[in-house]
mmCIF file of N, CA, C and O in Angstrom:
data_model
loop_
_atom_site.group_PDB
_atom_site.id
_atom_site.type_symbol
_atom_site.label_atom_id
_atom_site.label_comp_id
_atom_site.label_asym_id
_atom_site.label_seq_id
_atom_site.Cartn_x
_atom_site.Cartn_y
_atom_site.Cartn_z
ATOM 1 N N MET A 1 23.344 103.883 133.957
ATOM 2 C CA MET A 1 24.283 104.636 132.839
ATOM 3 C C MET A 1 23.670 104.431 131.368
ATOM 4 O O MET A 1 23.886 103.018 130.994
ATOM 5 N N LEU A 2 23.564 105.266 130.952
ATOM 6 C CA LEU A 2 23.239 105.226 129.423
ATOM 7 C C LEU A 2 24.454 105.486 128.567
ATOM 8 O O LEU A 2 25.120 104.814 127.557
ATOM 9 N N ASN A 3 24.979 106.862 128.712
ATOM 10 C CA ASN A 3 26.070 107.315 127.566
ATOM 11 C C ASN A 3 26.661 108.557 128.631
ATOM 12 O O ASN A 3 26.539 109.162 129.132
ATOM 13 N N ALA A 4 28.029 108.185 128.631
ATOM 14 C CA ALA A 4 29.000 109.070 128.782
ATOM 15 C C ALA A 4 30.114 109.444 128.058
ATOM 16 O O ALA A 4 30.670 108.315 127.605
ATOM 17 N N SER A 5 30.402 110.808 127.749
ATOM 18 C CA SER A 5 31.539 111.184 126.322
ATOM 19 C C SER A 5 32.563 112.246 126.848
ATOM 20 O O SER A 5 31.824 113.177 127.463
ATOM 21 N N VAL A 6 33.574 112.566 126.067
ATOM 22 C CA VAL A 6 34.226 113.527 126.529
ATOM 23 C C VAL A 6 34.548 113.464 124.569
ATOM 24 O O VAL A 6 34.609 112.701 123.716
ATOM 25 N N GLY A 7 35.086 114.904 124.253
ATOM 26 C CA GLY A 7 35.153 115.116 123.038
ATOM 27 C C GLY A 7 34.289 116.057 121.858
ATOM 28 O O GLY A 7 33.666 116.880 122.820
ATOM 29 N N ILE A 8 34.013 115.568 120.752
ATOM 30 C CA ILE A 8 33.300 116.580 119.994
ATOM 31 C C ILE A 8 31.940 116.265 120.143
ATOM 32 O O ILE A 8 31.173 117.434 120.261
ATOM 33 N N SER A 9 31.105 115.082 121.007
ATOM 34 C CA SER A 9 30.027 115.303 120.997
ATOM 35 C C SER A 9 29.467 116.212 122.452
ATOM 36 O O SER A 9 28.628 117.030 122.445
ATOM 37 N N ALA A 10 30.474 116.312 123.046
ATOM 38 C CA ALA A 10 30.185 116.830 124.502
ATOM 39 C C ALA A 10 30.518 118.420 123.851
ATOM 40 O O ALA A 10 29.634 119.313 124.317
ATOM 41 N N SER A 11 31.366 118.805 122.898
ATOM 42 C CA SER A 11 31.503 119.899 122.693
ATOM 43 C C SER A 11 30.250 120.841 121.693
ATOM 44 O O SER A 11 29.903 121.660 122.288
ATOM 45 N N VAL A 12 29.837 119.962 121.027
ATOM 46 C CA VAL A 12 28.504 120.166 120.256
ATOM 47 C C VAL A 12 27.162 120.556 121.323
ATOM 48 O O VAL A 12 26.485 121.602 120.948
ATOM 49 N N ILE A 13 27.163 119.687 121.940
ATOM 50 C CA ILE A 13 26.131 119.935 123.251
ATOM 51 C C ILE A 13 26.395 121.103 123.884
ATOM 52 O O ILE A 13 25.449 122.056 124.307
ATOM 53 N N GLY A 14 27.429 121.275 124.599
ATOM 54 C CA GLY A 14 27.694 122.282 125.155
ATOM 55 C C GLY A 14 27.808 123.737 124.402
ATOM 56 O O GLY A 14 27.399 124.889 125.094
ATOM 57 N N SER A 15 27.803 123.669 122.963
ATOM 58 C CA SER A 15 27.975 124.997 122.323
ATOM 59 C C SER A 15 26.573 125.264 121.135
ATOM 60 O O SER A 15 26.609 126.542 121.199
ATOM 61 N N THR A 16 25.859 124.075 121.968
ATOM 62 C CA THR A 16 24.554 124.460 121.018
ATOM 63 C C THR A 16 23.339 125.300 122.010
ATOM 64 O O THR A 16 23.190 125.290 122.937
ATOM 65 N N THR A 17 23.011 126.742 121.793
ATOM 66 C CA THR A 17 22.112 127.544 122.487
ATOM 67 C C THR A 17 21.101 127.340 122.931
ATOM 68 O O THR A 17 20.267 126.369 122.032
ATOM 69 N N ARG A 18 20.587 127.575 124.215
ATOM 70 C CA ARG A 18 19.435 127.318 124.320
ATOM 71 C C ARG A 18 18.358 127.898 123.053
ATOM 72 O O ARG A 18 16.968 127.452 122.935
ATOM 73 N N GLU A 19 18.247 128.938 122.466
ATOM 74 C CA GLU A 19 18.016 129.842 121.849
ATOM 75 C C GLU A 19 17.896 128.778 120.464
ATOM 76 O O GLU A 19 16.974 128.863 119.594
ATOM 77 N N HIS A 20 18.905 128.718 120.015
ATOM 78 C CA HIS A 20 18.715 127.562 118.953
ATOM 79 C C HIS A 20 17.971 126.166 119.008
ATOM 80 O O HIS A 20 17.259 125.952 118.184
ATOM 81 N N LYS A 21 18.071 125.880 120.215
ATOM 82 C CA LYS A 21 17.375 124.484 120.272
ATOM 83 C C LYS A 21 15.926 125.039 120.318
ATOM 84 O O LYS A 21 15.117 124.087 119.573
ATOM 85 N N ARG A 22 15.519 125.900 121.098
ATOM 86 C CA ARG A 22 13.997 126.174 120.770
ATOM 87 C C ARG A 22 13.441 126.416 119.524
ATOM 88 O O ARG A 22 12.290 125.987 119.273
ATOM 89 N N ARG A 23 14.166 127.350 118.704
ATOM 90 C CA ARG A 23 13.832 127.587 117.452
ATOM 91 C C ARG A 23 14.146 126.594 116.270
ATOM 92 O O ARG A 23 13.075 126.763 115.687
ATOM 93 N N PHE A 24 15.007 125.596 116.518
ATOM 94 C CA PHE A 24 14.967 124.587 115.057
ATOM 95 C C PHE A 24 14.946 123.225 115.825
ATOM 96 O O PHE A 24 15.080 122.412 115.233
ATOM 97 N N GLY A 25 14.641 123.161 117.385
ATOM 98 C CA GLY A 25 14.961 121.790 117.811
ATOM 99 C C GLY A 25 16.174 121.017 117.644
ATOM 100 O O GLY A 25 17.306 121.494 117.538
ATOM 101 N N ARG A 26 15.775 119.590 117.195
ATOM 102 C CA ARG A 26 17.194 118.756 117.238
ATOM 103 C C ARG A 26 18.063 119.298 115.912
ATOM 104 O O ARG A 26 19.227 118.975 116.240
ATOM 105 N N ILE A 27 17.559 119.605 115.197
ATOM 106 C CA ILE A 27 18.093 120.474 113.857
ATOM 107 C C ILE A 27 19.095 121.383 114.263
ATOM 108 O O ILE A 27 20.544 121.164 113.823
ATOM 109 N N ALA A 28 19.356 122.079 115.621
ATOM 110 C CA ALA A 28 20.311 122.521 115.994
ATOM 111 C C ALA A 28 21.718 122.235 116.596
ATOM 112 O O ALA A 28 22.948 122.850 116.055
ATOM 113 N N TYR A 29 21.389 120.911 116.724
ATOM 114 C CA TYR A 29 22.803 120.545 117.138
ATOM 115 C C TYR A 29 23.730 119.855 115.834
ATOM 116 O O TYR A 29 24.854 120.101 115.588
ATOM 117 N N VAL A 30 22.963 119.730 114.594
ATOM 118 C CA VAL A 30 23.698 119.754 113.372
ATOM 119 C C VAL A 30 24.395 120.964 112.786
ATOM 120 O O VAL A 30 25.359 120.370 112.324
ATOM 121 N N GLY A 31 23.683 121.986 112.883
ATOM 122 C CA GLY A 31 24.353 123.054 112.323
ATOM 123 C C GLY A 31 25.476 123.075 113.258
ATOM 124 O O GLY A 31 26.709 123.715 112.777
ATOM 125 N N THR A 32 25.731 123.070 114.715
ATOM 126 C CA THR A 32 27.090 123.024 115.361
ATOM 127 C C THR A 32 27.968 122.306 115.091
ATOM 128 O O THR A 32 28.931 122.093 115.534
ATOM 129 N N ALA A 33 27.183 121.285 114.807
ATOM 130 C CA ALA A 33 28.305 119.960 114.627
ATOM 131 C C ALA A 33 28.979 120.528 113.195
ATOM 132 O O ALA A 33 30.507 119.702 113.253
ATOM 133 N N ILE A 34 28.474 120.452 112.322
ATOM 134 C CA ILE A 34 29.091 120.945 111.057
ATOM 135 C C ILE A 34 30.156 122.265 111.348
ATOM 136 O O ILE A 34 31.137 121.839 110.676
ATOM 137 N N LEU A 35 29.849 122.805 112.005
ATOM 138 C CA LEU A 35 30.962 124.051 112.470
ATOM 139 C C LEU A 35 32.153 123.184 113.566
ATOM 140 O O LEU A 35 33.492 123.798 112.915
ATOM 141 N N LYS A 36 31.798 122.611 114.115
ATOM 142 C CA LYS A 36 32.550 121.948 115.047
ATOM 143 C C LYS A 36 33.778 121.046 114.377
ATOM 144 O O LYS A 36 34.687 120.915 114.889
ATOM 145 N N VAL A 37 32.581 120.021 113.544
ATOM 146 C CA VAL A 37 33.811 119.188 112.744
ATOM 147 C C VAL A 37 34.871 119.710 112.199
ATOM 148 O O VAL A 37 36.036 119.122 112.069
ATOM 149 N N PHE A 38 35.058 121.201 111.354
ATOM 150 C CA PHE A 38 36.052 121.607 110.728
ATOM 151 C C PHE A 38 36.993 122.288 111.735
ATOM 152 O O PHE A 38 38.264 122.330 111.405
ATOM 153 N N ALA A 39 36.548 122.422 113.339
ATOM 154 C CA ALA A 39 37.449 123.253 114.136
ATOM 155 C C ALA A 39 38.252 122.326 115.023
ATOM 156 O O ALA A 39 39.315 122.546 115.685
ATOM 157 N N PHE A 40 37.285 120.932 115.444
ATOM 158 C CA PHE A 40 37.706 120.420 116.352
ATOM 159 C C PHE A 40 38.856 119.651 115.934
ATOM 160 O O PHE A 40 39.410 118.999 115.163
ATOM 161 N N ARG A 41 40.132 119.271 117.072
ATOM 162 C CA ARG A 41 41.129 118.658 116.751
ATOM 163 C C ARG A 41 41.285 117.416 117.550
ATOM 164 O O ARG A 41 40.679 117.366 118.880
ATOM 165 N N SER A 42 42.029 116.296 117.372
ATOM 166 C CA SER A 42 42.072 115.050 118.045
ATOM 167 C C SER A 42 43.049 115.304 119.130
ATOM 168 O O SER A 42 44.019 116.225 119.006
ATOM 169 N N ARG A 43 42.784 114.512 119.782
ATOM 170 C CA ARG A 43 43.626 114.456 121.395
ATOM 171 C C ARG A 43 43.887 113.227 121.633
ATOM 172 O O ARG A 43 43.614 112.376 121.226
ATOM 173 N N TYR A 44 44.955 113.102 121.966
ATOM 174 C CA TYR A 44 45.728 111.964 123.188
ATOM 175 C C TYR A 44 44.996 111.379 124.096
ATOM 176 O O TYR A 44 44.655 112.644 124.914
ATOM 177 N N LEU A 45 44.208 110.294 124.254
ATOM 178 C CA LEU A 45 43.233 109.765 125.151
ATOM 179 C C LEU A 45 43.767 108.670 125.667
ATOM 180 O O LEU A 45 44.111 107.745 124.847
ATOM 181 N N VAL A 46 43.896 108.337 127.212
ATOM 182 C CA VAL A 46 44.085 107.202 127.440
ATOM 183 C C VAL A 46 43.006 106.388 127.879
ATOM 184 O O VAL A 46 42.585 107.308 128.860
ATOM 185 N N VAL A 47 42.469 105.394 127.621
ATOM 186 C CA VAL A 47 41.484 104.730 128.032
ATOM 187 C C VAL A 47 41.667 103.264 128.592
ATOM 188 O O VAL A 47 42.392 102.611 128.242
ATOM 189 N N ALA A 48 41.305 103.276 130.209
ATOM 190 C CA ALA A 48 41.667 101.843 130.759
ATOM 191 C C ALA A 48 40.477 101.071 130.585
ATOM 192 O O ALA A 48 39.377 101.545 131.276
ATOM 193 N N VAL A 49 40.354 99.838 130.272
ATOM 194 C CA VAL A 49 39.128 98.836 130.460
ATOM 195 C C VAL A 49 39.899 97.641 131.249
ATOM 196 O O VAL A 49 40.623 97.239 130.562
ATOM 197 N N ASP A 50 39.082 97.299 132.153
ATOM 198 C CA ASP A 50 39.516 96.179 133.178
ATOM 199 C C ASP A 50 41.052 95.959 133.298
ATOM 200 O O ASP A 50 41.882 94.920 133.508
ATOM 201 N N GLY A 51 41.401 97.520 133.524
ATOM 202 C CA GLY A 51 43.038 97.653 134.138
ATOM 203 C C GLY A 51 43.718 97.278 133.472
ATOM 204 O O GLY A 51 45.107 97.763 133.196
ATOM 205 N N LEU A 52 43.708 97.573 131.608
ATOM 206 C CA LEU A 52 44.396 97.428 130.569
ATOM 207 C C LEU A 52 44.379 98.833 129.958
ATOM 208 O O LEU A 52 43.298 99.237 129.531
ATOM 209 N N ALA A 53 45.762 99.840 130.166
ATOM 210 C CA ALA A 53 45.230 100.993 129.591
ATOM 211 C C ALA A 53 45.907 101.328 128.101
ATOM 212 O O ALA A 53 46.755 100.344 127.715
ATOM 213 N N ASN A 54 45.118 101.808 126.935
ATOM 214 C CA ASN A 54 45.934 102.142 125.748
ATOM 215 C C ASN A 54 45.267 103.453 125.636
ATOM 216 O O ASN A 54 44.588 104.075 125.843
ATOM 217 N N GLU A 55 46.153 104.106 124.805
ATOM 218 C CA GLU A 55 46.314 105.183 124.397
ATOM 219 C C GLU A 55 46.052 105.416 122.763
ATOM 220 O O GLU A 55 46.073 104.672 121.810
ATOM 221 N N TYR A 56 44.710 106.482 122.818
ATOM 222 C CA TYR A 56 44.296 106.452 121.319
ATOM 223 C C TYR A 56 44.390 108.071 120.684
ATOM 224 O O TYR A 56 44.586 109.001 121.779
ATOM 225 N N ARG A 57 44.576 108.406 120.020
ATOM 226 C CA ARG A 57 44.623 109.513 119.110
ATOM 227 C C ARG A 57 42.960 109.730 118.711
ATOM 228 O O ARG A 57 42.770 108.998 117.260
ATOM 229 N N ALA A 58 42.074 110.427 119.384
ATOM 230 C CA ALA A 58 40.739 110.260 118.986
ATOM 231 C C ALA A 58 40.102 112.068 119.043
ATOM 232 O O ALA A 58 40.526 112.782 119.495
ATOM 233 N N VAL A 59 38.851 112.082 118.422
ATOM 234 C CA VAL A 59 37.908 113.256 118.676
ATOM 235 C C VAL A 59 36.818 112.750 119.797
ATOM 236 O O VAL A 59 35.900 113.746 120.082
ATOM 237 N N GLU A 60 36.542 111.615 119.824
ATOM 238 C CA GLU A 60 35.178 111.071 120.823
ATOM 239 C C GLU A 60 35.691 109.892 121.517
ATOM 240 O O GLU A 60 36.488 109.087 120.851
ATOM 241 N N ALA A 61 35.273 110.019 122.686
ATOM 242 C CA ALA A 61 35.617 108.599 123.637
ATOM 243 C C ALA A 61 34.221 108.631 124.063
ATOM 244 O O ALA A 61 33.779 109.420 125.066
ATOM 245 N N ALA A 62 33.567 107.231 123.828
ATOM 246 C CA ALA A 62 32.082 107.464 124.963
ATOM 247 C C ALA A 62 31.904 106.302 125.430
ATOM 248 O O ALA A 62 32.497 104.734 125.042
ATOM 249 N N ILE A 63 31.518 105.774 127.062
ATOM 250 C CA ILE A 63 31.064 104.682 127.499
ATOM 251 C C ILE A 63 29.384 104.432 127.378
ATOM 252 O O ILE A 63 28.900 105.565 127.656
ATOM 253 N N MET A 64 29.121 103.462 127.010
ATOM 254 C CA MET A 64 27.520 103.037 126.567
ATOM 255 C C MET A 64 26.969 102.057 126.801
ATOM 256 O O MET A 64 27.703 101.313 127.368
ATOM 257 N N ASN A 65 25.921 102.064 127.361
ATOM 258 C CA ASN A 65 24.908 100.755 127.865
ATOM 259 C C ASN A 65 24.031 100.763 127.404
ATOM 260 O O ASN A 65 22.667 100.111 127.762
ATOM 261 N N CYS A 66 23.273 101.575 126.173
ATOM 262 C CA CYS A 66 22.192 101.846 125.447
ATOM 263 C C CYS A 66 22.588 101.233 123.962
ATOM 264 O O CYS A 66 23.288 102.458 123.227
ATOM 265 N N GLY A 67 21.737 100.549 123.283
ATOM 266 C CA GLY A 67 21.629 100.286 121.986
ATOM 267 C C GLY A 67 21.464 101.347 121.293
ATOM 268 O O GLY A 67 22.129 101.605 120.224
ATOM 269 N N ILE A 68 20.374 102.135 121.040
ATOM 270 C CA ILE A 68 19.960 102.882 120.720
ATOM 271 C C ILE A 68 20.575 104.346 120.469
ATOM 272 O O ILE A 68 20.761 104.687 119.538
ATOM 273 N N LEU A 69 21.532 104.604 121.429
ATOM 274 C CA LEU A 69 22.418 105.675 121.296
ATOM 275 C C LEU A 69 23.769 105.421 120.392
ATOM 276 O O LEU A 69 24.074 106.187 119.756
ATOM 277 N N ALA A 70 24.045 104.236 120.631
ATOM 278 C CA ALA A 70 25.325 103.725 119.961
ATOM 279 C C ALA A 70 24.915 103.524 118.597
ATOM 280 O O ALA A 70 25.846 104.021 117.505
ATOM 281 N N LYS A 71 23.528 102.979 117.901
ATOM 282 C CA LYS A 71 23.499 102.940 116.736
ATOM 283 C C LYS A 71 23.168 103.902 116.261
ATOM 284 O O LYS A 71 23.477 103.741 115.023
ATOM 285 N N SER A 72 23.165 105.434 116.756
ATOM 286 C CA SER A 72 22.824 106.658 115.961
ATOM 287 C C SER A 72 24.124 107.085 115.931
ATOM 288 O O SER A 72 24.193 108.152 114.811
ATOM 289 N N LEU A 73 25.152 106.771 116.466
ATOM 290 C CA LEU A 73 26.571 107.312 116.687
ATOM 291 C C LEU A 73 27.423 106.353 115.491
ATOM 292 O O LEU A 73 27.933 106.713 114.920
ATOM 293 N N HIS A 74 27.116 104.939 115.346
ATOM 294 C CA HIS A 74 27.750 104.162 114.604
ATOM 295 C C HIS A 74 26.838 102.872 113.937
ATOM 296 O O HIS A 74 26.975 101.950 114.881
ATOM 297 N N PRO A 75 26.208 103.230 113.051
ATOM 298 C CA PRO A 75 24.952 102.464 112.662
ATOM 299 C C PRO A 75 25.801 100.950 112.365
ATOM 300 O O PRO A 75 24.999 99.824 112.502
ATOM 301 N N LYS A 76 26.760 100.820 111.786
ATOM 302 C CA LYS A 76 27.433 99.723 111.580
ATOM 303 C C LYS A 76 28.537 99.044 112.646
ATOM 304 O O LYS A 76 28.960 97.553 112.401
ATOM 305 N N GLY A 77 28.162 99.305 113.728
ATOM 306 C CA GLY A 77 28.685 99.258 115.200
ATOM 307 C C GLY A 77 28.141 97.681 115.448
ATOM 308 O O GLY A 77 27.264 97.010 115.407
ATOM 309 N N PRO A 78 29.045 97.484 116.374
ATOM 310 C CA PRO A 78 28.518 95.725 117.062
ATOM 311 C C PRO A 78 27.138 96.039 118.061
ATOM 312 O O PRO A 78 26.927 97.395 118.391
ATOM 313 N N PRO A 79 26.195 95.076 118.394
ATOM 314 C CA PRO A 79 25.127 95.730 119.058
ATOM 315 C C PRO A 79 25.697 95.712 120.560
ATOM 316 O O PRO A 79 26.498 95.266 121.040
ATOM 317 N N ILE A 80 24.684 96.526 121.015
ATOM 318 C CA ILE A 80 25.216 96.845 122.312
ATOM 319 C C ILE A 80 23.957 97.111 123.263
ATOM 320 O O ILE A 80 22.707 97.363 122.355
ATOM 321 N N ARG A 81 23.738 95.948 124.226
ATOM 322 C CA ARG A 81 22.513 95.785 124.930
ATOM 323 C C ARG A 81 22.333 96.521 126.397
ATOM 324 O O ARG A 81 23.496 96.071 127.096
ATOM 325 N N ILE A 82 21.393 96.711 126.794
ATOM 326 C CA ILE A 82 21.568 97.463 128.173
ATOM 327 C C ILE A 82 21.565 96.290 129.478
ATOM 328 O O ILE A 82 21.631 96.468 130.554
ATOM 329 N N ASP A 83 21.029 95.024 128.799
ATOM 330 C CA ASP A 83 20.817 94.035 129.952
ATOM 331 C C ASP A 83 21.893 92.865 129.851
ATOM 332 O O ASP A 83 21.557 91.841 130.180
ATOM 333 N N ASP A 84 23.072 93.104 129.181
ATOM 334 C CA ASP A 84 24.086 92.316 129.024
ATOM 335 C C ASP A 84 25.139 92.589 130.307
ATOM 336 O O ASP A 84 25.908 91.579 130.273
ATOM 337 N N GLY A 85 24.964 93.128 130.981
ATOM 338 C CA GLY A 85 26.067 93.480 132.431
ATOM 339 C C GLY A 85 27.282 94.054 131.909
ATOM 340 O O GLY A 85 28.214 93.998 132.521
ATOM 341 N N HIS A 86 27.229 94.598 130.772
ATOM 342 C CA HIS A 86 28.551 95.263 130.321
ATOM 343 C C HIS A 86 28.570 96.837 129.978
ATOM 344 O O HIS A 86 27.159 96.830 129.264
ATOM 345 N N LEU A 87 29.669 97.523 129.902
ATOM 346 C CA LEU A 87 29.355 98.690 129.277
ATOM 347 C C LEU A 87 30.659 98.700 128.250
ATOM 348 O O LEU A 87 31.353 97.973 128.530
ATOM 349 N N ASP A 88 30.100 99.767 126.978
ATOM 350 C CA ASP A 88 30.616 99.518 125.634
ATOM 351 C C ASP A 88 31.782 100.702 125.792
ATOM 352 O O ASP A 88 30.655 101.787 126.146
ATOM 353 N N VAL A 89 32.529 100.777 125.066
ATOM 354 C CA VAL A 89 33.540 101.851 124.955
ATOM 355 C C VAL A 89 33.725 101.712 123.248
ATOM 356 O O VAL A 89 33.734 100.923 122.510
ATOM 357 N N TRP A 90 33.452 102.912 123.302
ATOM 358 C CA TRP A 90 33.586 103.505 121.649
ATOM 359 C C TRP A 90 34.526 104.599 121.382
ATOM 360 O O TRP A 90 34.329 105.406 122.388
ATOM 361 N N ILE A 91 35.191 104.285 120.582
ATOM 362 C CA ILE A 91 36.241 105.537 120.279
ATOM 363 C C ILE A 91 36.220 106.413 118.932
ATOM 364 O O ILE A 91 36.671 105.153 117.910
ATOM 365 N N LEU A 92 36.145 107.432 118.494
ATOM 366 C CA LEU A 92 36.227 107.764 117.196
ATOM 367 C C LEU A 92 37.378 108.357 117.192
ATOM 368 O O LEU A 92 37.760 109.432 117.499
ATOM 369 N N GLY A 93 38.065 108.438 115.740
ATOM 370 C CA GLY A 93 39.632 108.883 115.671
ATOM 371 C C GLY A 93 39.784 108.656 114.084
ATOM 372 O O GLY A 93 40.453 108.112 113.537
ATOM 373 N N PRO A 94 38.796 109.434 113.204
ATOM 374 C CA PRO A 94 38.823 109.602 111.705
ATOM 375 C C PRO A 94 40.240 109.809 111.155
ATOM 376 O O PRO A 94 40.834 110.901 112.092
ATOM 377 N N LYS A 95 40.940 109.603 110.078
ATOM 378 C CA LYS A 95 42.105 110.048 109.605
ATOM 379 C C LYS A 95 41.882 111.264 109.143
ATOM 380 O O LYS A 95 43.099 111.805 108.793
ATOM 381 N N ALA A 96 41.185 111.399 108.351
ATOM 382 C CA ALA A 96 40.692 112.507 107.240
ATOM 383 C C ALA A 96 39.277 113.137 107.540
ATOM 384 O O ALA A 96 38.683 112.179 108.179
ATOM 385 N N ILE A 97 38.993 114.290 107.312
ATOM 386 C CA ILE A 97 37.702 114.989 107.379
ATOM 387 C C ILE A 97 36.984 113.995 106.314
ATOM 388 O O ILE A 97 35.815 113.924 106.910
ATOM 389 N N ARG A 98 37.757 113.575 105.334
ATOM 390 C CA ARG A 98 36.591 112.846 104.477
ATOM 391 C C ARG A 98 36.019 111.287 105.102
ATOM 392 O O ARG A 98 35.126 111.038 104.802
ATOM 393 N N ASP A 99 36.708 111.004 106.323
ATOM 394 C CA ASP A 99 36.546 110.090 106.917
ATOM 395 C C ASP A 99 35.131 110.069 108.003
ATOM 396 O O ASP A 99 34.413 109.241 108.299
ATOM 397 N N TYR A 100 34.520 111.187 108.030
ATOM 398 C CA TYR A 100 33.560 111.112 108.973
ATOM 399 C C TYR A 100 32.217 110.941 108.487
ATOM 400 O O TYR A 100 31.611 110.400 109.425
ATOM 401 N N PRO A 101 31.871 111.723 107.261
ATOM 402 C CA PRO A 101 30.666 111.012 107.059
ATOM 403 C C PRO A 101 30.528 109.458 107.059
ATOM 404 O O PRO A 101 29.485 108.704 107.124
ATOM 405 N N ALA A 102 31.453 108.602 106.562
ATOM 406 C CA ALA A 102 31.595 107.186 107.163
ATOM 407 C C ALA A 102 31.313 106.687 108.402
ATOM 408 O O ALA A 102 30.785 105.762 108.642
ATOM 409 N N THR A 103 31.489 107.775 109.424
ATOM 410 C CA THR A 103 31.026 107.204 110.832
ATOM 411 C C THR A 103 29.968 107.236 111.128
ATOM 412 O O THR A 103 29.159 106.321 112.055
ATOM 413 N N SER A 104 29.065 107.476 110.229
ATOM 414 C CA SER A 104 27.334 107.593 110.662
ATOM 415 C C SER A 104 26.849 107.603 109.287
ATOM 416 O O SER A 104 25.474 107.611 109.388
ATOM 417 N N ALA A 105 27.417 106.812 108.278
ATOM 418 C CA ALA A 105 26.502 106.399 106.980
ATOM 419 C C ALA A 105 25.692 105.058 107.697
ATOM 420 O O ALA A 105 26.365 104.152 108.313
ATOM 421 N N ALA A 106 24.348 105.031 107.294
ATOM 422 C CA ALA A 106 23.871 103.795 107.493
ATOM 423 C C ALA A 106 24.016 102.779 106.792
ATOM 424 O O ALA A 106 24.643 102.936 105.945
ATOM 425 N N SER A 107 24.155 101.434 107.621
ATOM 426 C CA SER A 107 23.945 100.283 107.139
ATOM 427 C C SER A 107 23.636 99.982 105.663
ATOM 428 O O SER A 107 22.269 100.316 105.554
#
């Protein structure tokens, strides 16, 4: 498994049309993401890891096993290695719209 997620990324991927992907390539996702960021609302998510459940108010929750994907979403995050025998959990719950750019700002 490389990545499984719920939230805004799934919404962006599902809402980007084939026509836009054919016409604009990967940049089509950026246009959809901009529209979704302003309309997407956070939700309460319960995430259980090793039998311990925690509740979060978030716009995204992802389980990852690939550092390339993780670094593209959160460049300042900890290293995620495919060969370490662990799945990593990433939860995004910015407090305000002005916090979104900081979640993807390069280190």
